[in-house]
Short mmCIF file of C-alpha atoms in Angstrom, two decimals:
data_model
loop_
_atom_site.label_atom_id
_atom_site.label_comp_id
_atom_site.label_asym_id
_atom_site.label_seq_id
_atom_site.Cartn_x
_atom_site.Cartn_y
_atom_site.Cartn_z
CA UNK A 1 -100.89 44.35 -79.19
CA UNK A 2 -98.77 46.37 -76.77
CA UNK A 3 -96.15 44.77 -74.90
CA UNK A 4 -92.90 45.81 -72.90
CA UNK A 5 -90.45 44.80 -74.95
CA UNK A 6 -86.19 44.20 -74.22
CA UNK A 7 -84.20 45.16 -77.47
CA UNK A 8 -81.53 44.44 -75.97
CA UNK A 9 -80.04 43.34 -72.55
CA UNK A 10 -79.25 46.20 -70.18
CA UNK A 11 -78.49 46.96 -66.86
CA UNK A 12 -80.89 49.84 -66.23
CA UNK A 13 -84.19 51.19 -67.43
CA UNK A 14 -83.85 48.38 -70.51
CA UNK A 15 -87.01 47.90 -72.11
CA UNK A 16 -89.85 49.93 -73.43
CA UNK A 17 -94.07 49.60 -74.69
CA UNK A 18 -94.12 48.88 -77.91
CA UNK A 19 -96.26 46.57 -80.50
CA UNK A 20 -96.04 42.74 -80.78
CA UNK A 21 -97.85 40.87 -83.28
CA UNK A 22 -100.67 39.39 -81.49
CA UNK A 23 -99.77 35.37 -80.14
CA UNK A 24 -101.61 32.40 -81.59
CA UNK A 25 -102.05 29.77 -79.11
CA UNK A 26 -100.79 26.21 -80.07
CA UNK A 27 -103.38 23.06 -80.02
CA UNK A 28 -102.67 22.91 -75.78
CA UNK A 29 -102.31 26.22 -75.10
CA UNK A 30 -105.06 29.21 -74.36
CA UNK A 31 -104.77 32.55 -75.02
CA UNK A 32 -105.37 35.09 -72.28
CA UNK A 33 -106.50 38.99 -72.07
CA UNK A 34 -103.78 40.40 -69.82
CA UNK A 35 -105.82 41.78 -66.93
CA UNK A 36 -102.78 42.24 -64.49
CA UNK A 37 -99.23 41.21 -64.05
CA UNK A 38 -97.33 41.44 -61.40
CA UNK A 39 -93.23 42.59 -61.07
CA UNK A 40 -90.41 40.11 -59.77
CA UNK A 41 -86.88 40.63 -59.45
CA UNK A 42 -86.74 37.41 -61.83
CA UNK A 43 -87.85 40.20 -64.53
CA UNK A 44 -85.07 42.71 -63.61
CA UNK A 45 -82.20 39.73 -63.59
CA UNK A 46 -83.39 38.61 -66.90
CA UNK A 47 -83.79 42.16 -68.58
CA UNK A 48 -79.84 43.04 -67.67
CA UNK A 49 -78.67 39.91 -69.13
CA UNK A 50 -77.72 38.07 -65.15
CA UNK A 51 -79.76 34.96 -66.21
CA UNK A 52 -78.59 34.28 -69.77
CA UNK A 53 -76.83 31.17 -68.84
CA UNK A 54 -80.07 29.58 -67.67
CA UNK A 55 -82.49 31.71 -69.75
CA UNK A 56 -81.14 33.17 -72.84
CA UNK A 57 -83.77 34.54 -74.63
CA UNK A 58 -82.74 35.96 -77.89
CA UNK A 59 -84.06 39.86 -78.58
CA UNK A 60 -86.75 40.97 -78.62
CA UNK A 61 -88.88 39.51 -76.63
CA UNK A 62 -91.88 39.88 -73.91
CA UNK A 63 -91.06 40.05 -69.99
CA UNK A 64 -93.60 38.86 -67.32
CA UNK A 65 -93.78 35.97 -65.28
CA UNK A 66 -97.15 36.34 -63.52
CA UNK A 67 -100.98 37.07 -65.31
CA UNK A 68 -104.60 37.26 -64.49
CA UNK A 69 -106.68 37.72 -67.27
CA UNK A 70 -109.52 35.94 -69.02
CA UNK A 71 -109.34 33.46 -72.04
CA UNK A 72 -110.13 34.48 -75.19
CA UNK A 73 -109.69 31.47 -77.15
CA UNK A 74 -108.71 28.24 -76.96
CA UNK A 75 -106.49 25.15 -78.71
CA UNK A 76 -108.47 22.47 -80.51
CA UNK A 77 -106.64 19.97 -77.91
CA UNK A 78 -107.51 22.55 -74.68
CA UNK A 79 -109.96 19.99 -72.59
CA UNK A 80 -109.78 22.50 -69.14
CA UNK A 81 -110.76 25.38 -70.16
CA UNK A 82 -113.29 27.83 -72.16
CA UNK A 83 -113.95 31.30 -73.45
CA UNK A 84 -114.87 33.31 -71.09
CA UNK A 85 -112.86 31.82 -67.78
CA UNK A 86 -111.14 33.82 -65.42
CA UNK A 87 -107.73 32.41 -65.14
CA UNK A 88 -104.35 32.92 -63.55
CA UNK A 89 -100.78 31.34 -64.26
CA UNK A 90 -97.29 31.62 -64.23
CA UNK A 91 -96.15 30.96 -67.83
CA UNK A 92 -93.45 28.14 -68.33
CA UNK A 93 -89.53 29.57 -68.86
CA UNK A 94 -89.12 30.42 -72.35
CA UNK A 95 -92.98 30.88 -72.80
CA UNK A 96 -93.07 33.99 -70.51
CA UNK A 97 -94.31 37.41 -71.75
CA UNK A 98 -97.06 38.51 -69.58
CA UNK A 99 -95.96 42.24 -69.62
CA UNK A 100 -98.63 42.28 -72.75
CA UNK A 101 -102.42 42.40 -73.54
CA UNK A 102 -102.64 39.06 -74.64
CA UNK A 103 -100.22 36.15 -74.00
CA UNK A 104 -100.86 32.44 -74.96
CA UNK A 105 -100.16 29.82 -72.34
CA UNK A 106 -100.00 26.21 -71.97
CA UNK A 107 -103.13 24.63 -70.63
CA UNK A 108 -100.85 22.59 -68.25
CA UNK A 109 -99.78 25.61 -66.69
CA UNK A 110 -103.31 27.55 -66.01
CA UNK A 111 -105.36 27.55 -63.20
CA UNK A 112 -108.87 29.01 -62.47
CA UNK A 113 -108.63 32.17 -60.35
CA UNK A 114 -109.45 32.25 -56.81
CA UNK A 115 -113.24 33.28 -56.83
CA UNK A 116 -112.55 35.87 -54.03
CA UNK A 117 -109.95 37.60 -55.57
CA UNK A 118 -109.29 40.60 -57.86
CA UNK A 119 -107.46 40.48 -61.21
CA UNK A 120 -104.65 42.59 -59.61
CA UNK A 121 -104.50 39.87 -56.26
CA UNK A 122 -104.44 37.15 -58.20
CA UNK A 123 -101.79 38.18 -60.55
CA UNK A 124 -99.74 38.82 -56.99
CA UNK A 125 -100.11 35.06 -56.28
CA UNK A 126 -98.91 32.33 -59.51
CA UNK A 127 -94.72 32.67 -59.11
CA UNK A 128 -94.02 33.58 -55.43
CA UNK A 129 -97.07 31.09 -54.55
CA UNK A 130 -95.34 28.20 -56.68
CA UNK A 131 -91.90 28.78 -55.56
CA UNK A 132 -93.16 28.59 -51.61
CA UNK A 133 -95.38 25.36 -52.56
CA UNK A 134 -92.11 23.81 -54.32
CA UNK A 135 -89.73 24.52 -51.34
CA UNK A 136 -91.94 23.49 -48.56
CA UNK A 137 -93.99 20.79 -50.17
CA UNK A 138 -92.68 19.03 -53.06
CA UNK A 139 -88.82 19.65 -51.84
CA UNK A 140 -89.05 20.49 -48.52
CA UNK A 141 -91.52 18.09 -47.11
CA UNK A 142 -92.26 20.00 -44.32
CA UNK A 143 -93.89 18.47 -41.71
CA UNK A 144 -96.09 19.36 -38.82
CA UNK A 145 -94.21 20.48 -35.45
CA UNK A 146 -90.88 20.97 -37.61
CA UNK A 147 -89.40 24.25 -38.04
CA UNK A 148 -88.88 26.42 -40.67
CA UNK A 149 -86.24 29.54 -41.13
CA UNK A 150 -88.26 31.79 -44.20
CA UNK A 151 -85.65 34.80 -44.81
CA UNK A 152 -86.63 38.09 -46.03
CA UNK A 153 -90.15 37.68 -44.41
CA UNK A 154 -92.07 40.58 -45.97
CA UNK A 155 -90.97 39.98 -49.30
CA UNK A 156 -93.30 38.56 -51.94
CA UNK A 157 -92.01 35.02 -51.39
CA UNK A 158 -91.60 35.79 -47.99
CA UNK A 159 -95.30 37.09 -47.20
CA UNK A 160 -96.43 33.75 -49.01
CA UNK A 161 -94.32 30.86 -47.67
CA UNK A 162 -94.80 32.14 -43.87
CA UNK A 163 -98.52 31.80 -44.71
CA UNK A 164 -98.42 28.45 -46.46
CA UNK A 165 -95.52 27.23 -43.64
CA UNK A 166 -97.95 27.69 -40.74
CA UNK A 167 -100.95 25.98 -42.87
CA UNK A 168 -98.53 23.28 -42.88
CA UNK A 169 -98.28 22.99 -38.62
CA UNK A 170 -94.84 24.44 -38.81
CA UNK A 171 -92.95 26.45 -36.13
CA UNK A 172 -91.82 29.94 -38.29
CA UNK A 173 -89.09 32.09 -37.75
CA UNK A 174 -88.41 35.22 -40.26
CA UNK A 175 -85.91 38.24 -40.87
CA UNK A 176 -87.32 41.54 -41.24
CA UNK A 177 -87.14 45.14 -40.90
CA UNK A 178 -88.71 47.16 -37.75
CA UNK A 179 -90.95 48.64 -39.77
CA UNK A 180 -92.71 45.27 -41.38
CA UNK A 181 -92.74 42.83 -37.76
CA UNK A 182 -96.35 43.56 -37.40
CA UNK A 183 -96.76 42.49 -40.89
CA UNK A 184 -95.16 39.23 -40.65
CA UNK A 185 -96.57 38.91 -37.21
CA UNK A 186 -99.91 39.30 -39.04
CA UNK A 187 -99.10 36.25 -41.16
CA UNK A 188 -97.86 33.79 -38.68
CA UNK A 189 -94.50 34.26 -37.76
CA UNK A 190 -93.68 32.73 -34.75
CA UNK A 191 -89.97 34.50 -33.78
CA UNK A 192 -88.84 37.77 -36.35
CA UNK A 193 -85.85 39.04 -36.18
CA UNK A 194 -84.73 42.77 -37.14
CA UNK A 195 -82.06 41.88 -39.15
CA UNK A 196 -81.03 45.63 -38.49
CA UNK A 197 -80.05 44.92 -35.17
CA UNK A 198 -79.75 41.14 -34.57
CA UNK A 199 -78.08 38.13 -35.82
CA UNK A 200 -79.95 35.31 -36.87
CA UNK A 201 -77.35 32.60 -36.32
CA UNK A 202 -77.12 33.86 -32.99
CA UNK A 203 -80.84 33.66 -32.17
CA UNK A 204 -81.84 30.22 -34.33
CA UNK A 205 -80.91 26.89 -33.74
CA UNK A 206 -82.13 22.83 -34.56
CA UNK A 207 -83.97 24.21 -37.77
CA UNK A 208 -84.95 21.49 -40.05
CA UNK A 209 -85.54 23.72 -42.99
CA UNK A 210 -84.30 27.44 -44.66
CA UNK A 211 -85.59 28.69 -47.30
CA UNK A 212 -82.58 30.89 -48.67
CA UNK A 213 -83.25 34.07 -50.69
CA UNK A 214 -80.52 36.02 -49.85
CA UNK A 215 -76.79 36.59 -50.50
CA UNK A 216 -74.00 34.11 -49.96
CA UNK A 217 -73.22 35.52 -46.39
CA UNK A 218 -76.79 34.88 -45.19
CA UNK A 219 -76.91 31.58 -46.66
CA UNK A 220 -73.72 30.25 -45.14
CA UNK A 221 -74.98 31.60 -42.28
CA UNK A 222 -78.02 29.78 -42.55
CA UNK A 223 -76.24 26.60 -42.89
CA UNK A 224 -75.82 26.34 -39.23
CA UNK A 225 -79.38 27.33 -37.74
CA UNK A 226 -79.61 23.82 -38.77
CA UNK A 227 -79.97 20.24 -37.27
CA UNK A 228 -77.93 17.55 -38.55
CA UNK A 229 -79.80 16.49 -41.38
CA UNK A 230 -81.83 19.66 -42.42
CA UNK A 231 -82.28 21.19 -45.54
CA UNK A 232 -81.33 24.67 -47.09
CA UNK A 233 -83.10 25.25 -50.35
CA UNK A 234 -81.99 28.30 -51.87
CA UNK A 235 -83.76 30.13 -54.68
CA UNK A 236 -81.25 32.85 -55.24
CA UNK A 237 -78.05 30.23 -55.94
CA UNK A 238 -75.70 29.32 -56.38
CA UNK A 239 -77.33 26.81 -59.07
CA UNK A 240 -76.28 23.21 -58.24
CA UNK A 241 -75.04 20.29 -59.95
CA UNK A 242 -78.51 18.33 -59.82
CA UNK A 243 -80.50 21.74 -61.61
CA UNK A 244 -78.09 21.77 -64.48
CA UNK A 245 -78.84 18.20 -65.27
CA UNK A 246 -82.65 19.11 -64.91
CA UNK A 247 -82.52 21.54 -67.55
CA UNK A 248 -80.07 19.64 -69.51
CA UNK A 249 -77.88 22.46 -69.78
CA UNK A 250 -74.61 21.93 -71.92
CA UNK A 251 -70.92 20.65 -70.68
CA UNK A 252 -69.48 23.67 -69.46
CA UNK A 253 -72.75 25.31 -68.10
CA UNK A 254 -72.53 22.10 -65.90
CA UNK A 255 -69.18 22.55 -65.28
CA UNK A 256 -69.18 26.45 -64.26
CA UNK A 257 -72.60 25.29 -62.11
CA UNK A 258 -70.37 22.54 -60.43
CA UNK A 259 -67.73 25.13 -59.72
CA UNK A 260 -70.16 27.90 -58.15
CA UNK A 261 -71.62 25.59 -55.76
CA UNK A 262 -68.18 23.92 -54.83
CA UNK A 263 -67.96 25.83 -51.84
CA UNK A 264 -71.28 25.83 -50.44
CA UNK A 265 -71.90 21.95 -50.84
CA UNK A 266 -68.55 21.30 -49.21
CA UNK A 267 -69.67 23.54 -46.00
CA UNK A 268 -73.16 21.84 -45.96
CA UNK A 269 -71.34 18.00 -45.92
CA UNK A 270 -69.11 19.11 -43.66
CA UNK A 271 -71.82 20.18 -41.30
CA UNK A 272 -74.54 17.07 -42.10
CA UNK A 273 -77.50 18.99 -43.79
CA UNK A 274 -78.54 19.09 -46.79
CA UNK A 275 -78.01 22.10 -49.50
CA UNK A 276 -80.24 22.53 -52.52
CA UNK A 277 -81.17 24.95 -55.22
CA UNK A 278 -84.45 25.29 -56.44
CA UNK A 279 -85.62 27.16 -60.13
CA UNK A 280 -89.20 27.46 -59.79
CA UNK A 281 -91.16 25.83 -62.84
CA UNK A 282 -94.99 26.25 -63.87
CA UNK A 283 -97.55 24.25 -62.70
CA UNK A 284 -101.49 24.57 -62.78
CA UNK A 285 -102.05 21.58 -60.82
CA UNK A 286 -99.92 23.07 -57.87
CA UNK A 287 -101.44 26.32 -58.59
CA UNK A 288 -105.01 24.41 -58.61
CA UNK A 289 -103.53 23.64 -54.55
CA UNK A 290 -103.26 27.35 -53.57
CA UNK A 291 -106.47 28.01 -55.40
CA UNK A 292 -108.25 26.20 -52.83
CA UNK A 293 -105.92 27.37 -49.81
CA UNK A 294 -106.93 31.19 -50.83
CA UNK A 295 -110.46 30.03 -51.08
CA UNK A 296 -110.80 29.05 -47.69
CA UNK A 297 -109.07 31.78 -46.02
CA UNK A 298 -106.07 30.14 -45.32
CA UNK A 299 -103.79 32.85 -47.61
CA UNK A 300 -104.11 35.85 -48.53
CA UNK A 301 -102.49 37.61 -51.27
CA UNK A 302 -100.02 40.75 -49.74
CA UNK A 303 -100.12 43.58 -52.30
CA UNK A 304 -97.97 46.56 -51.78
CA UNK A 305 -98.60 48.34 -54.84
CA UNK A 306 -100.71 49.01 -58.15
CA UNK A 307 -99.33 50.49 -61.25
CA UNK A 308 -100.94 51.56 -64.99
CA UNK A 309 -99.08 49.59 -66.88
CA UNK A 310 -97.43 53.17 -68.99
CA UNK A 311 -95.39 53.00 -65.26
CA UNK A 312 -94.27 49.83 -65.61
CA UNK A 313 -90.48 51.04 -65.45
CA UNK A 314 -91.02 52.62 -62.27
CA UNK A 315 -92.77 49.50 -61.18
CA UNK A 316 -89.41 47.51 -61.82
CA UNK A 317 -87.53 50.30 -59.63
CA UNK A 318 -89.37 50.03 -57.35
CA UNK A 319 -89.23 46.48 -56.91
CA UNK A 320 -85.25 46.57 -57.38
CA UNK A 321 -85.14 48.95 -54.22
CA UNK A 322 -85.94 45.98 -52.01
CA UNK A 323 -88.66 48.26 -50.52
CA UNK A 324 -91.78 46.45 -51.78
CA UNK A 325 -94.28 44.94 -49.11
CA UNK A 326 -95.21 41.69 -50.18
CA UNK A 327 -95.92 42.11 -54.03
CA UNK A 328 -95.81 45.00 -57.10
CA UNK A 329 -98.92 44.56 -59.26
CA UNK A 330 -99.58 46.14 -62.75
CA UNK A 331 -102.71 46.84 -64.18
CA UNK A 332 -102.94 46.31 -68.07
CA UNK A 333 -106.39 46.38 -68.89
#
């Protein structure tokens, strides 16, 4: 099959189409026909070698963290699913590989694609749509009337959690750029902020949650939009304490994961709220959840733009520019 595959880890334009043997899915898993996939900077970190302490995939190997496709076969212990369904997923860490025509996948981690969508929307939707569900739901527990600080509003997490955040009854403020406030506008936000020309810790205040996706600046900054017992969960780091012993990572990944999150756990005691850090992980059954929230209107998937997948390297610079409008799709088959 054709895949993009990294040789090696590098900085810039690492990677290139080549052939894989073709996967043969395990008794619980399903393999999938690679309809489309969709770009995250998750991708570009791994491919240059950032994530290796958390991930380290050993060469070669597959990118892609997001796929809509349909399954081609299945396990002999698959009890979901059948030839012939039109799926979408985000593949578990270390099972990724979606920047292919085929990929097999754990059943676990599948979900039926929304009825009303296209294989390119849908593949926009299973990791940004997970990582907003397991901030403001499963850690977050955002409630009703409470208030919510999204950064980076017109990104692809962005474009989803203000959508899912407003589902939830919550009050949503957002950083943007002048060009994309009508956007977020468009999806809920209740206050945006041109982070051009304002500050936001001048403008928020009494927050009960942030979801952090920015640099260490922004997310000390973010510390104080917040009451006395809120909650920053960040998804671009610095990786905590509590996440190393999730992924039972060794002594002195622990260690240097203590060390890089010194600072930023003293600031948050120091000012009462909470400060967390939050890896994404698969799940069908959440992804079952946003199924039936994109079914009935409630989000929609924000797709900026649609590449063959022979561009997929332009794809990826484009994403790294920090220009992209919601999500980067790529069209395999």
């Amino acid at each position: 099959m054709k895949a993009f595959i990294i040789d090696k880890y590098k900085s810039k334009d690492g990677g290139h189409i080549g052939q894989m043997p073709d996967p043969e899915p395990q008794g619980d898993e399903v393999l999938v026909e690679v309809h489309a996939t969709a770009i995250n900077l998750l991708d570009s970190k791994i491919r240059s070698g950032e994530f290796k302490l958390i991930l380290p995939y050993k060469t070669p190997f597959v990118l892609g963290h997001d796929v809509a496709g349909i399954v081609t076969r299945v396990g002999p212990r698959v009890q979901q699913f059948k030839v012939g369904d039109e799926v979408y997923a985000r593949p578990a860490d270390h099972h990724i590989g979606t920047f292919a025509e085929f990929i097999a996948i754990r059943e676990a981690d599948v979900a039926l694609k929304p009825k009303k969508l296209s294989m390119e929307e849908a593949a926009s939707i299973p990791l940004v749509g997970l990582t907003a569900w397991q901030v403001l739901v499963e850690k977050g527990n955002l409630k009703k009337g409470q208030k919510v600080f999204i950064q980076a509003g017109s990104g692809g997490v962005g474009t989803f959690a203000i959508q899912l955040a407003k589902y939830l009854g919550a009050t949503v403020a957002t950083t943007t750029s002048a060009a994309n406030i009508e956007l977020v506008k468009s999806l809920g936000a209740d206050v945006v902020i041109d982070y051009k020309k304002d500050d936001f810790e001048k403008v928020l205040h009494g927050y009960d949650l942030v979801l952090n996706s920015q640099d260490g600046k922004a997310l000390e900054k973010s510390l104080r939009v917040l009451k006395p017992g809120g909650k920053l969960i960040s998804i671009s780091g610095p990786p905590d304490p509590d996440f190393a012993e999730e992924i039972g990572a060794p002594w002195f990944v622990k260690l240097i994961m203590r060390l890089l999150s010194a600072g930023v756990r003293k600031k948050a005691k120091q000012l009462n709220v909470g400060f967390f850090f939050l890896f994404m992980k698969a799940s069908g059954s959440q992804l079952r959840e946003i199924t039936s929230l994109i079914n009935s209107g409630n989000i929609i998937p924000v797709v900026d733009k649609v590449f063959p997948f022979e561009s997929i390297k332009e794809a990826m610079t484009y994403v790294e520019s920090g220009r992209a409008k919601g999500k980067v799709v790529v069209k395999i088959k």
